[in-house]
Short mmCIF file of N, CA and C in Angstrom, two decimals:
data_model
loop_
_atom_site.label_atom_id
_atom_site.label_comp_id
_atom_site.label_asym_id
_atom_site.label_seq_id
_atom_site.Cartn_x
_atom_site.Cartn_y
_atom_site.Cartn_z
N UNK N 1 10.75 -2.68 -8.84
CA UNK N 1 9.75 -3.21 -8.31
C UNK N 1 9.46 -3.02 -6.93
N UNK N 2 10.09 -3.18 -6.60
CA UNK N 2 10.78 -2.14 -5.13
C UNK N 2 9.41 -0.64 -4.96
N UNK N 3 9.98 -0.22 -6.43
CA UNK N 3 9.02 1.53 -6.02
C UNK N 3 7.91 1.05 -6.20
N UNK N 4 7.50 0.22 -7.64
CA UNK N 4 5.20 -0.39 -7.49
C UNK N 4 5.60 -0.97 -5.92
N UNK N 5 5.82 -1.66 -5.53
CA UNK N 5 5.70 -2.29 -4.76
C UNK N 5 4.54 -1.49 -2.97
N UNK N 6 6.06 -0.78 -3.55
CA UNK N 6 5.80 0.92 -2.66
C UNK N 6 4.79 2.03 -2.51
N UNK N 7 4.59 1.97 -3.85
CA UNK N 7 3.75 2.29 -4.11
C UNK N 7 2.43 2.01 -4.17
N UNK N 8 2.32 0.82 -4.32
CA UNK N 8 0.74 0.84 -3.87
C UNK N 8 0.95 0.17 -1.92
N UNK N 9 1.18 -0.39 -1.56
CA UNK N 9 1.03 -0.12 0.02
C UNK N 9 0.55 1.91 -0.16
N UNK N 10 1.81 2.62 -0.34
CA UNK N 10 1.52 3.29 0.77
C UNK N 10 0.96 4.15 -0.53
N UNK N 11 0.02 4.31 -0.75
CA UNK N 11 -1.35 4.75 -1.96
C UNK N 11 -2.63 4.11 -0.74
N UNK N 12 -2.24 2.94 -0.99
CA UNK N 12 -3.53 2.19 -0.46
C UNK N 12 -4.06 1.56 0.80
N UNK N 13 -3.02 1.18 1.25
CA UNK N 13 -3.18 0.70 2.64
C UNK N 13 -3.34 -0.80 3.06
N UNK N 14 -1.80 -0.79 2.31
CA UNK N 14 -2.59 -2.34 1.97
C UNK N 14 -1.77 -3.12 2.31
N UNK N 15 -1.78 -4.60 3.09
CA UNK N 15 -1.01 -5.25 2.99
C UNK N 15 0.48 -5.43 2.34
N UNK N 16 1.40 -5.73 2.44
CA UNK N 16 2.96 -6.62 1.92
C UNK N 16 2.04 -8.03 1.14
N UNK N 17 1.37 -8.97 2.38
CA UNK N 17 1.86 -10.23 1.82
C UNK N 17 0.62 -9.77 0.70
N UNK N 18 -0.79 -8.75 0.71
CA UNK N 18 -1.56 -8.16 -0.15
C UNK N 18 -1.33 -8.78 -1.55
N UNK N 19 -0.60 -7.48 -1.56
CA UNK N 19 0.12 -6.63 -2.47
C UNK N 19 1.12 -7.56 -3.40
N UNK N 20 1.75 -8.92 -2.73
CA UNK N 20 2.50 -10.13 -3.04
C UNK N 20 1.68 -10.58 -4.04
N UNK N 21 -0.38 -10.54 -3.39
CA UNK N 21 -0.99 -11.77 -4.11
C UNK N 21 -1.93 -11.21 -4.91
N UNK N 22 -1.97 -9.65 -6.04
CA UNK N 22 -2.65 -9.42 -6.10
C UNK N 22 -1.97 -9.34 -7.74
N UNK N 23 -3.58 -10.33 -8.71
CA UNK N 23 -3.16 -9.85 -10.22
C UNK N 23 -3.77 -9.07 -11.03
N UNK N 24 -3.34 -9.23 -12.54
CA UNK N 24 -3.20 -8.18 -12.98
C UNK N 24 -4.89 -7.12 -13.56
N UNK N 25 -5.15 -8.17 -13.07
CA UNK N 25 -7.25 -7.75 -13.64
C UNK N 25 -7.36 -7.24 -11.65
N UNK N 26 -6.69 -6.98 -11.27
CA UNK N 26 -7.32 -6.34 -9.40
C UNK N 26 -6.53 -4.86 -9.11
N UNK N 27 -6.37 -4.95 -10.71
CA UNK N 27 -5.87 -3.10 -10.99
C UNK N 27 -7.00 -2.55 -11.98
N UNK N 28 -7.84 -1.94 -11.51
CA UNK N 28 -8.50 -1.05 -12.60
C UNK N 28 -9.16 0.15 -12.74
N UNK N 29 -8.91 1.36 -14.30
CA UNK N 29 -8.92 2.05 -13.92
C UNK N 29 -10.40 2.62 -14.00
N UNK N 30 -11.09 3.26 -12.69
CA UNK N 30 -12.49 3.81 -12.48
C UNK N 30 -12.41 5.00 -12.61
N UNK N 31 -13.96 5.65 -13.03
CA UNK N 31 -14.56 6.61 -12.61
C UNK N 31 -16.05 6.91 -11.92
N UNK N 32 -16.39 7.55 -11.32
CA UNK N 32 -18.15 7.10 -11.21
C UNK N 32 -18.35 7.65 -12.35
N UNK N 33 -20.14 6.93 -12.14
CA UNK N 33 -20.31 7.46 -13.56
C UNK N 33 -21.56 9.30 -13.35
N UNK N 34 -20.95 8.84 -12.27
CA UNK N 34 -22.80 9.09 -11.76
C UNK N 34 -21.73 11.80 -12.00
N UNK N 35 -21.19 11.18 -11.63
CA UNK N 35 -19.95 11.88 -11.62
C UNK N 35 -19.51 12.90 -12.73
N UNK N 36 -19.81 14.43 -12.81
CA UNK N 36 -20.15 15.09 -13.97
C UNK N 36 -18.76 14.91 -14.64
N UNK N 37 -17.94 15.39 -13.53
CA UNK N 37 -16.00 15.43 -14.09
C UNK N 37 -15.27 14.64 -14.29
N UNK N 38 -16.46 13.45 -13.76
CA UNK N 38 -15.15 12.09 -14.04
C UNK N 38 -14.08 11.54 -13.58
N UNK N 39 -14.70 12.50 -12.16
CA UNK N 39 -12.44 12.09 -11.84
C UNK N 39 -12.33 10.39 -11.28
N UNK N 40 -11.53 9.77 -12.27
CA UNK N 40 -10.05 8.80 -12.41
C UNK N 40 -9.78 8.31 -11.38
N UNK N 41 -10.00 6.99 -10.81
CA UNK N 41 -9.33 7.33 -9.69
C UNK N 41 -8.40 4.82 -10.03
N UNK N 42 -7.18 5.40 -9.37
CA UNK N 42 -7.40 3.21 -9.34
C UNK N 42 -7.73 2.31 -8.14
N UNK N 43 -8.64 1.63 -9.19
CA UNK N 43 -9.86 0.80 -7.48
C UNK N 43 -9.06 -0.78 -8.14
N UNK N 44 -8.36 -1.36 -7.08
CA UNK N 44 -7.97 -2.17 -6.41
C UNK N 44 -8.51 -3.40 -5.71
N UNK N 45 -9.27 -4.80 -6.75
CA UNK N 45 -10.17 -5.21 -5.93
C UNK N 45 -9.71 -6.63 -5.07
N UNK N 46 -9.92 -6.24 -3.75
CA UNK N 46 -8.55 -7.24 -2.50
C UNK N 46 -9.70 -8.10 -3.00
N UNK N 47 -9.27 -9.83 -2.84
CA UNK N 47 -9.88 -11.00 -2.81
C UNK N 47 -9.80 -11.05 -1.78
N UNK N 48 -10.96 -12.17 -1.44
CA UNK N 48 -10.95 -12.67 0.40
C UNK N 48 -9.46 -13.53 -0.84
N UNK N 49 -9.15 -14.46 -0.89
CA UNK N 49 -8.14 -15.34 -0.89
C UNK N 49 -6.35 -14.45 -1.19
N UNK N 50 -6.71 -13.47 -1.09
CA UNK N 50 -6.07 -11.96 -1.07
C UNK N 50 -5.81 -12.15 0.13
N UNK N 51 -7.11 -11.19 0.94
CA UNK N 51 -7.88 -10.63 2.00
C UNK N 51 -6.23 -11.24 3.43
N UNK N 52 -5.96 -11.22 4.28
CA UNK N 52 -5.44 -11.57 5.43
C UNK N 52 -7.16 -12.37 6.37
N UNK N 53 -7.72 -11.04 6.35
CA UNK N 53 -9.25 -11.25 6.43
C UNK N 53 -10.16 -12.12 6.39
N UNK N 54 -9.60 -13.18 5.18
CA UNK N 54 -10.91 -13.85 3.68
C UNK N 54 -11.97 -12.71 3.62
N UNK N 55 -11.57 -11.26 3.14
CA UNK N 55 -13.35 -10.39 3.32
C UNK N 55 -12.41 -9.71 1.98
N UNK N 56 -13.41 -9.72 1.07
CA UNK N 56 -13.49 -9.22 -0.09
C UNK N 56 -13.15 -7.58 0.35
N UNK N 57 -12.63 -6.74 -0.36
CA UNK N 57 -12.95 -5.01 -0.12
C UNK N 57 -12.51 -4.71 -0.98
N UNK N 58 -12.64 -3.42 -2.13
CA UNK N 58 -12.51 -2.14 -2.12
C UNK N 58 -11.52 -1.19 -1.70
N UNK N 59 -10.19 -1.40 -2.63
CA UNK N 59 -9.43 -0.25 -2.08
C UNK N 59 -9.35 0.61 -3.02
N UNK N 60 -9.74 1.98 -2.82
CA UNK N 60 -9.04 3.74 -3.92
C UNK N 60 -8.16 3.95 -3.69
N UNK N 61 -7.54 3.94 -4.95
CA UNK N 61 -5.62 4.28 -3.74
C UNK N 61 -6.11 6.07 -4.08
N UNK N 62 -4.81 6.79 -2.85
CA UNK N 62 -5.18 7.94 -2.65
C UNK N 62 -4.89 8.79 -3.67
N UNK N 63 -3.51 8.03 -4.03
CA UNK N 63 -3.03 9.32 -5.98
C UNK N 63 -3.60 8.86 -6.70
N UNK N 64 -5.18 9.30 -6.77
CA UNK N 64 -5.86 8.90 -8.07
C UNK N 64 -6.07 8.21 -8.79
N UNK N 65 -5.43 8.48 -10.69
CA UNK N 65 -5.09 7.50 -10.90
C UNK N 65 -3.51 7.61 -11.72
N UNK N 66 -2.97 7.92 -10.49
CA UNK N 66 -1.43 7.87 -10.98
C UNK N 66 -0.94 6.18 -10.62
N UNK N 67 -1.16 5.55 -9.96
CA UNK N 67 -0.63 4.05 -9.61
C UNK N 67 -1.13 3.34 -11.34
N UNK N 68 -1.69 4.25 -11.35
CA UNK N 68 -2.21 2.92 -12.52
C UNK N 68 -1.41 3.79 -14.16
N UNK N 69 -1.27 4.83 -14.13
CA UNK N 69 -0.14 4.90 -15.51
C UNK N 69 1.22 4.93 -15.21
N UNK N 70 1.66 4.73 -14.04
CA UNK N 70 2.48 3.81 -14.10
C UNK N 70 2.92 2.64 -14.26
N UNK N 71 1.86 1.95 -13.61
CA UNK N 71 1.13 0.64 -14.01
C UNK N 71 1.80 0.62 -15.53
N UNK N 72 0.53 0.74 -16.71
CA UNK N 72 0.86 1.11 -18.02
C UNK N 72 2.34 1.47 -18.69
N UNK N 73 2.90 2.82 -18.20
CA UNK N 73 4.29 3.16 -18.20
C UNK N 73 5.20 2.48 -18.45
N UNK N 74 5.59 2.07 -17.30
CA UNK N 74 6.44 1.85 -16.30
C UNK N 74 6.54 -0.31 -16.81
N UNK N 75 6.14 -0.10 -14.92
CA UNK N 75 6.09 -1.90 -15.01
C UNK N 75 5.97 -3.28 -16.25
N UNK N 76 4.60 -2.60 -16.65
CA UNK N 76 3.66 -3.84 -17.94
C UNK N 76 5.38 -3.69 -18.66
N UNK N 77 5.96 -2.76 -19.09
CA UNK N 77 6.69 -2.71 -19.94
C UNK N 77 7.84 -3.85 -19.52
N UNK N 78 7.85 -3.36 -18.35
CA UNK N 78 9.29 -4.26 -17.05
C UNK N 78 9.12 -5.05 -16.97
N UNK N 79 7.17 -5.58 -16.19
CA UNK N 79 7.30 -7.36 -16.65
C UNK N 79 8.06 -8.03 -18.00
N UNK N 80 6.70 -7.79 -19.13
CA UNK N 80 7.67 -7.90 -20.85
C UNK N 80 8.27 -8.06 -21.04
N UNK N 81 9.20 -7.73 -20.29
CA UNK N 81 10.52 -6.92 -20.48
C UNK N 81 11.94 -8.33 -19.80
N UNK N 82 11.25 -8.52 -18.86
CA UNK N 82 11.91 -9.84 -17.46
C UNK N 82 11.00 -11.23 -18.32
N UNK N 83 10.16 -11.63 -18.54
CA UNK N 83 9.47 -12.26 -18.43
C UNK N 83 9.47 -13.32 -19.84
N UNK N 84 9.03 -12.26 -20.79
CA UNK N 84 9.52 -11.86 -22.09
C UNK N 84 7.96 -12.91 -22.51
N UNK N 85 7.20 -12.14 -22.19
CA UNK N 85 5.50 -12.41 -22.74
C UNK N 85 5.08 -11.00 -22.03
N UNK N 86 4.23 -10.76 -22.52
CA UNK N 86 3.36 -9.69 -22.18
C UNK N 86 1.51 -10.37 -21.15
N UNK N 87 1.81 -10.09 -19.27
CA UNK N 87 1.27 -10.21 -19.27
C UNK N 87 0.18 -10.33 -19.64
N UNK N 88 -0.48 -11.64 -19.07
CA UNK N 88 -1.85 -12.11 -18.67
C UNK N 88 -2.94 -11.05 -17.97
N UNK N 89 -4.47 -11.03 -17.15
CA UNK N 89 -4.42 -10.38 -16.45
C UNK N 89 -4.80 -11.77 -15.37
N UNK N 90 -4.48 -12.89 -15.69
CA UNK N 90 -4.37 -13.96 -13.96
C UNK N 90 -3.42 -13.90 -13.39
N UNK N 91 -2.25 -13.01 -14.05
CA UNK N 91 -0.09 -13.56 -13.90
C UNK N 91 -0.53 -12.28 -12.77
N UNK N 92 0.89 -13.05 -11.56
CA UNK N 92 0.89 -11.72 -10.44
C UNK N 92 0.86 -10.73 -10.87
N UNK N 93 0.28 -10.22 -10.49
CA UNK N 93 1.59 -8.16 -10.39
C UNK N 93 3.29 -7.93 -10.57
N UNK N 94 3.23 -8.88 -9.42
CA UNK N 94 4.93 -9.01 -8.82
C UNK N 94 4.39 -11.01 -8.88
N UNK N 95 4.96 -11.73 -9.83
CA UNK N 95 5.67 -12.45 -9.55
C UNK N 95 6.56 -12.43 -8.94
N UNK N 96 7.77 -14.25 -8.80
CA UNK N 96 9.00 -14.31 -8.00
C UNK N 96 10.09 -14.74 -9.81
N UNK N 97 11.23 -13.85 -9.68
CA UNK N 97 11.67 -13.92 -10.92
C UNK N 97 12.38 -15.03 -11.23
N UNK N 98 11.46 -15.96 -11.60
CA UNK N 98 12.07 -16.97 -11.75
C UNK N 98 11.17 -17.71 -12.97
N UNK N 99 9.93 -17.18 -13.11
CA UNK N 99 9.00 -16.93 -14.02
C UNK N 99 8.11 -18.02 -14.05
N UNK N 100 8.03 -18.36 -13.13
CA UNK N 100 6.80 -19.79 -12.86
C UNK N 100 6.01 -19.43 -13.20
N UNK N 101 5.62 -18.26 -12.38
CA UNK N 101 4.25 -17.76 -12.20
C UNK N 101 3.84 -17.47 -10.14
N UNK N 102 4.75 -17.68 -10.00
CA UNK N 102 4.58 -17.72 -7.96
C UNK N 102 5.03 -16.54 -8.02
N UNK N 103 3.62 -16.48 -6.51
CA UNK N 103 3.65 -15.35 -6.01
C UNK N 103 5.58 -15.44 -5.83
N UNK N 104 6.05 -14.20 -5.20
CA UNK N 104 7.21 -13.30 -3.72
C UNK N 104 7.73 -14.32 -2.84
N UNK N 105 8.45 -14.36 -2.47
CA UNK N 105 8.51 -15.65 -1.59
C UNK N 105 7.98 -14.60 -0.27
N UNK N 106 7.75 -15.23 0.56
CA UNK N 106 6.78 -15.26 2.17
C UNK N 106 8.28 -13.99 3.18
N UNK N 107 9.69 -14.65 2.11
CA UNK N 107 11.18 -13.42 2.59
C UNK N 107 10.98 -12.74 1.97
N UNK N 108 10.22 -12.04 1.04
CA UNK N 108 10.89 -11.26 0.02
C UNK N 108 10.49 -9.72 1.06
N UNK N 109 10.15 -9.23 2.18
CA UNK N 109 10.60 -8.74 3.09
C UNK N 109 11.76 -7.91 4.20
N UNK N 110 12.18 -9.07 4.20
CA UNK N 110 13.63 -9.35 4.31
C UNK N 110 14.65 -9.17 3.72
N UNK N 111 13.62 -9.73 1.99
CA UNK N 111 14.98 -9.31 0.45
C UNK N 111 14.84 -7.12 0.39
N UNK N 112 13.91 -6.96 0.82
CA UNK N 112 13.36 -5.60 0.97
C UNK N 112 14.38 -4.24 1.72
N UNK N 113 13.99 -5.22 3.17
CA UNK N 113 15.39 -5.23 3.73
C UNK N 113 17.06 -4.68 3.67
N UNK N 114 17.27 -5.77 3.05
CA UNK N 114 18.68 -6.03 2.13
C UNK N 114 19.09 -4.78 0.96
N UNK N 115 17.62 -4.93 0.23
CA UNK N 115 18.06 -3.83 -0.94
C UNK N 115 18.42 -2.89 -0.39
N UNK N 116 16.87 -2.35 0.91
CA UNK N 116 17.12 -0.38 1.60
C UNK N 116 18.88 -0.56 2.14
N UNK N 117 19.52 -1.39 2.59
CA UNK N 117 20.97 -1.30 3.24
C UNK N 117 21.88 -0.51 1.88
N UNK N 118 22.03 -1.40 0.74
CA UNK N 118 22.51 -1.17 -0.11
C UNK N 118 22.15 -0.23 -0.77
N UNK N 119 21.68 0.66 -0.75
CA UNK N 119 20.63 1.86 -1.32
C UNK N 119 20.63 2.58 -0.36
N UNK N 120 21.60 2.80 0.90
CA UNK N 120 21.43 3.21 2.11
C UNK N 120 23.34 3.91 2.01
N UNK N 121 23.55 2.60 0.90
CA UNK N 121 25.94 3.17 1.31
C UNK N 121 25.84 3.43 -0.13
N UNK N 122 25.38 3.07 -0.61
CA UNK N 122 25.47 3.40 -2.28
C UNK N 122 24.85 4.96 -1.77
N UNK N 123 24.04 5.67 -1.31
CA UNK N 123 23.68 7.04 -1.61
C UNK N 123 24.54 7.89 0.01
N UNK N 124 24.67 7.56 0.61
CA UNK N 124 25.45 7.54 2.34
C UNK N 124 24.32 8.53 3.26
N UNK N 125 23.34 7.64 2.30
CA UNK N 125 21.99 8.62 3.18
C UNK N 125 21.43 6.62 4.72
N UNK N 126 20.60 6.78 5.44
CA UNK N 126 20.56 5.75 5.76
C UNK N 126 19.30 5.69 5.86
N UNK N 127 18.12 5.23 5.40
CA UNK N 127 16.55 4.73 4.11
C UNK N 127 16.43 3.90 4.80
N UNK N 128 17.96 3.06 6.66
CA UNK N 128 17.00 1.72 7.36
C UNK N 128 16.10 2.31 7.93
N UNK N 129 16.42 3.32 8.75
CA UNK N 129 15.95 3.54 10.10
C UNK N 129 15.24 5.31 10.31
N UNK N 130 13.88 5.16 11.14
CA UNK N 130 13.63 6.21 11.18
C UNK N 130 13.07 6.63 12.53
N UNK N 131 13.79 7.96 12.51
CA UNK N 131 14.29 8.67 13.92
C UNK N 131 13.55 9.32 14.14
N UNK N 132 12.84 9.08 15.07
CA UNK N 132 11.19 9.76 16.22
C UNK N 132 12.23 10.88 17.17
N UNK N 133 13.48 10.56 16.98
CA UNK N 133 13.71 11.44 18.18
C UNK N 133 14.32 10.66 19.65
N UNK N 134 12.99 10.42 20.16
CA UNK N 134 13.40 9.32 21.14
C UNK N 134 13.90 7.64 21.06
N UNK N 135 13.35 7.48 19.52
CA UNK N 135 14.60 6.45 18.82
C UNK N 135 14.29 6.30 17.51
N UNK N 136 14.67 5.18 17.54
CA UNK N 136 14.27 4.75 16.42
C UNK N 136 13.62 3.07 15.99
N UNK N 137 13.29 3.43 14.87
CA UNK N 137 11.99 2.59 13.71
C UNK N 137 12.62 1.58 12.37
N UNK N 138 12.58 0.40 12.04
CA UNK N 138 13.65 -0.27 11.51
C UNK N 138 13.09 0.43 10.04
N UNK N 139 13.49 0.91 9.06
CA UNK N 139 11.48 0.74 8.01
C UNK N 139 11.14 -0.84 7.52
N UNK N 140 9.97 -0.90 7.20
CA UNK N 140 10.01 -2.33 6.58
C UNK N 140 9.28 -1.74 5.18
N UNK N 141 8.51 -2.87 4.49
CA UNK N 141 7.07 -3.02 3.59
C UNK N 141 6.23 -2.45 4.41
N UNK N 142 6.00 -3.20 5.67
CA UNK N 142 4.64 -2.72 6.36
C UNK N 142 5.30 -1.01 7.19
N UNK N 143 5.43 -0.48 6.77
CA UNK N 143 6.02 0.66 7.34
C UNK N 143 5.51 1.71 6.78
N UNK N 144 5.32 1.19 5.59
CA UNK N 144 4.54 2.45 4.37
C UNK N 144 3.24 1.96 4.42
N UNK N 145 2.57 0.92 5.14
CA UNK N 145 0.84 1.07 5.42
C UNK N 145 0.75 1.36 7.33
N UNK N 146 1.88 1.38 7.34
CA UNK N 146 1.34 2.51 8.77
C UNK N 146 1.74 4.04 8.18
N UNK N 147 1.85 4.23 7.49
CA UNK N 147 2.19 5.47 7.44
C UNK N 147 0.69 5.92 6.65
N UNK N 148 0.87 5.10 4.83
CA UNK N 148 -0.55 5.50 5.19
C UNK N 148 -2.15 5.85 6.21
N UNK N 149 -2.44 4.69 7.10
CA UNK N 149 -3.30 4.45 7.17
C UNK N 149 -3.19 6.55 8.22
N UNK N 150 -1.88 6.48 9.32
CA UNK N 150 -1.52 7.54 9.77
C UNK N 150 -1.49 8.66 9.01
N UNK N 151 -1.90 8.96 8.30
CA UNK N 151 -2.01 9.96 7.54
C UNK N 151 -2.81 9.93 7.11
N UNK N 152 -4.22 9.39 6.71
CA UNK N 152 -5.72 9.64 6.47
C UNK N 152 -6.21 10.44 8.52
N UNK N 153 -5.37 9.11 9.38
CA UNK N 153 -6.07 9.97 10.13
C UNK N 153 -6.26 11.77 10.40
N UNK N 154 -4.61 12.30 9.61
CA UNK N 154 -4.22 13.27 10.23
C UNK N 154 -4.59 13.91 9.07
N UNK N 155 -4.16 13.93 8.19
CA UNK N 155 -4.84 14.64 6.65
C UNK N 155 -6.32 14.69 5.99
N UNK N 156 -6.95 13.40 7.01
CA UNK N 156 -8.36 13.85 5.80
C UNK N 156 -8.98 13.63 7.30
N UNK N 157 -10.61 13.68 6.71
CA UNK N 157 -11.32 13.67 7.62
C UNK N 157 -12.11 13.27 7.72
N UNK N 158 -11.65 11.52 7.30
CA UNK N 158 -11.42 10.05 7.24
C UNK N 158 -12.53 9.65 8.37
N UNK N 159 -13.29 9.22 8.57
CA UNK N 159 -13.41 8.69 10.28
C UNK N 159 -13.26 6.87 10.33
N UNK N 160 -13.30 6.43 11.87
CA UNK N 160 -11.66 5.71 11.92
C UNK N 160 -12.92 4.27 11.37
N UNK N 161 -15.06 4.20 10.78
CA UNK N 161 -14.99 3.07 9.97
C UNK N 161 -14.85 2.91 8.76
N UNK N 162 -14.82 3.94 7.62
CA UNK N 162 -14.63 4.22 6.80
C UNK N 162 -13.12 3.61 6.82
N UNK N 163 -12.48 4.50 7.73
CA UNK N 163 -10.88 3.51 6.92
C UNK N 163 -11.00 2.29 7.42
N UNK N 164 -11.63 1.68 8.21
CA UNK N 164 -11.03 -0.35 8.65
C UNK N 164 -11.77 -0.75 7.20
N UNK N 165 -13.02 -0.33 7.01
CA UNK N 165 -12.77 -0.69 6.19
C UNK N 165 -12.25 -1.37 4.38
N UNK N 166 -11.40 -0.09 4.23
CA UNK N 166 -10.31 0.25 3.64
C UNK N 166 -9.54 -0.85 3.46
N UNK N 167 -8.56 -0.47 4.52
CA UNK N 167 -7.89 -1.44 4.52
C UNK N 167 -8.25 -2.99 5.70
N UNK N 168 -8.66 -3.60 5.52
CA UNK N 168 -9.47 -4.42 6.67
C UNK N 168 -8.92 -5.16 7.79
N UNK N 169 -9.57 -3.84 8.66
CA UNK N 169 -9.12 -4.29 9.45
C UNK N 169 -10.43 -3.56 10.04
N UNK N 170 -9.90 -3.45 12.21
CA UNK N 170 -11.02 -3.25 12.48
C UNK N 170 -10.49 -1.80 13.79
N UNK N 171 -12.07 -0.46 13.67
CA UNK N 171 -11.54 0.01 14.47
C UNK N 171 -11.45 0.29 15.84
N UNK N 172 -11.56 -0.73 16.21
CA UNK N 172 -10.14 -0.83 17.75
C UNK N 172 -9.07 -1.25 17.13
N UNK N 173 -8.46 -1.96 15.97
CA UNK N 173 -6.96 -2.06 15.96
C UNK N 173 -6.30 -0.63 15.44
N UNK N 174 -6.58 0.35 14.80
CA UNK N 174 -6.92 1.45 14.39
C UNK N 174 -6.38 1.93 15.71
N UNK N 175 -7.11 2.09 15.62
CA UNK N 175 -7.25 3.46 17.71
C UNK N 175 -5.92 2.76 18.75
N UNK N 176 -5.89 1.62 18.53
CA UNK N 176 -4.98 0.41 19.00
C UNK N 176 -3.70 1.58 18.64
N UNK N 177 -3.27 1.33 17.39
CA UNK N 177 -1.73 0.75 16.80
C UNK N 177 -1.81 2.18 15.50
N UNK N 178 -2.80 3.29 16.06
CA UNK N 178 -2.48 4.10 14.23
C UNK N 178 -3.16 5.32 14.86
N UNK N 179 -4.09 6.00 15.70
CA UNK N 179 -3.74 6.57 16.17
C UNK N 179 -2.94 6.62 16.77
N UNK N 180 -2.70 8.65 16.92
CA UNK N 180 -1.46 8.50 17.60
C UNK N 180 -1.59 9.83 18.33
N UNK N 181 -2.89 10.34 17.05
CA UNK N 181 -4.16 11.92 17.34
C UNK N 181 -4.66 12.11 18.77
N UNK N 182 -5.22 10.88 18.51
CA UNK N 182 -6.93 10.65 18.98
C UNK N 182 -6.92 11.69 20.25
N UNK N 183 -5.67 12.15 21.28
CA UNK N 183 -5.72 12.47 22.01
C UNK N 183 -6.11 13.75 22.20
N UNK N 184 -5.46 14.52 20.99
CA UNK N 184 -5.20 15.44 20.44
C UNK N 184 -6.14 15.94 20.15
N UNK N 185 -6.94 15.01 19.65
CA UNK N 185 -8.33 15.40 18.51
C UNK N 185 -8.87 15.84 20.57
N UNK N 186 -9.47 14.33 20.65
CA UNK N 186 -10.23 14.63 21.79
C UNK N 186 -10.55 15.83 21.93
N UNK N 187 -8.75 16.57 22.83
CA UNK N 187 -8.83 17.65 23.15
C UNK N 187 -9.13 18.99 22.92
N UNK N 188 -9.35 18.89 21.22
CA UNK N 188 -10.03 19.76 20.36
C UNK N 188 -11.42 20.38 20.21
N UNK N 189 -11.41 18.83 20.08
CA UNK N 189 -13.39 18.71 20.68
C UNK N 189 -13.74 19.16 21.72
N UNK N 190 -13.14 18.56 22.97
CA UNK N 190 -14.07 18.87 24.12
C UNK N 190 -13.46 20.43 24.54
N UNK N 191 -11.97 21.03 24.47
CA UNK N 191 -12.37 23.03 23.96
C UNK N 191 -12.60 23.43 23.23
N UNK N 192 -13.44 23.06 22.08
CA UNK N 192 -13.68 24.16 20.42
C UNK N 192 -14.38 24.86 21.09
N UNK N 193 -15.30 24.41 22.61
CA UNK N 193 -15.88 25.98 23.08
C UNK N 193 -16.13 26.94 23.25
N UNK N 194 -14.67 26.52 23.70
CA UNK N 194 -13.68 28.28 24.91
C UNK N 194 -13.90 28.67 23.83
#
């Protein structure tokens, strides 16, 4: 479960609380009908009742169809074994372990940190914090959303407005909290004519 949660957050920039409310029907394999090469990708429908901002949005995962394939090959068999039945389209993607069909507890992020700590102790590498040289930060489920946003700004030519629509945030919030290279970009643009 932890792997699939992380994969979904890191590939699409979804909020952890949104991922915990997704249903199997919200995950689709999609391709643009107008494309000659028919590139397929995973599409996540974030319904208004799932979204923090209560607006519908499509999220296209940046890993193409990889998440969808892993969902079919790994998660659905594990889900089926855990709940002793095949998931239906209206079943939660990540229900609590009781089989009652309820979503994961709001305390799951705390459980995630605890699992990360146990894993760190087991392998002997600290996975609970990220060292930035001048300071350390705790790794949380939200860290993977932050990582997605930062990577999209650094490594792609996506504009902040488009990214804000994809992640369900405002351009102002992205600039304020995620665009760590904004000043470097402005310097490059301003000095490009030299």
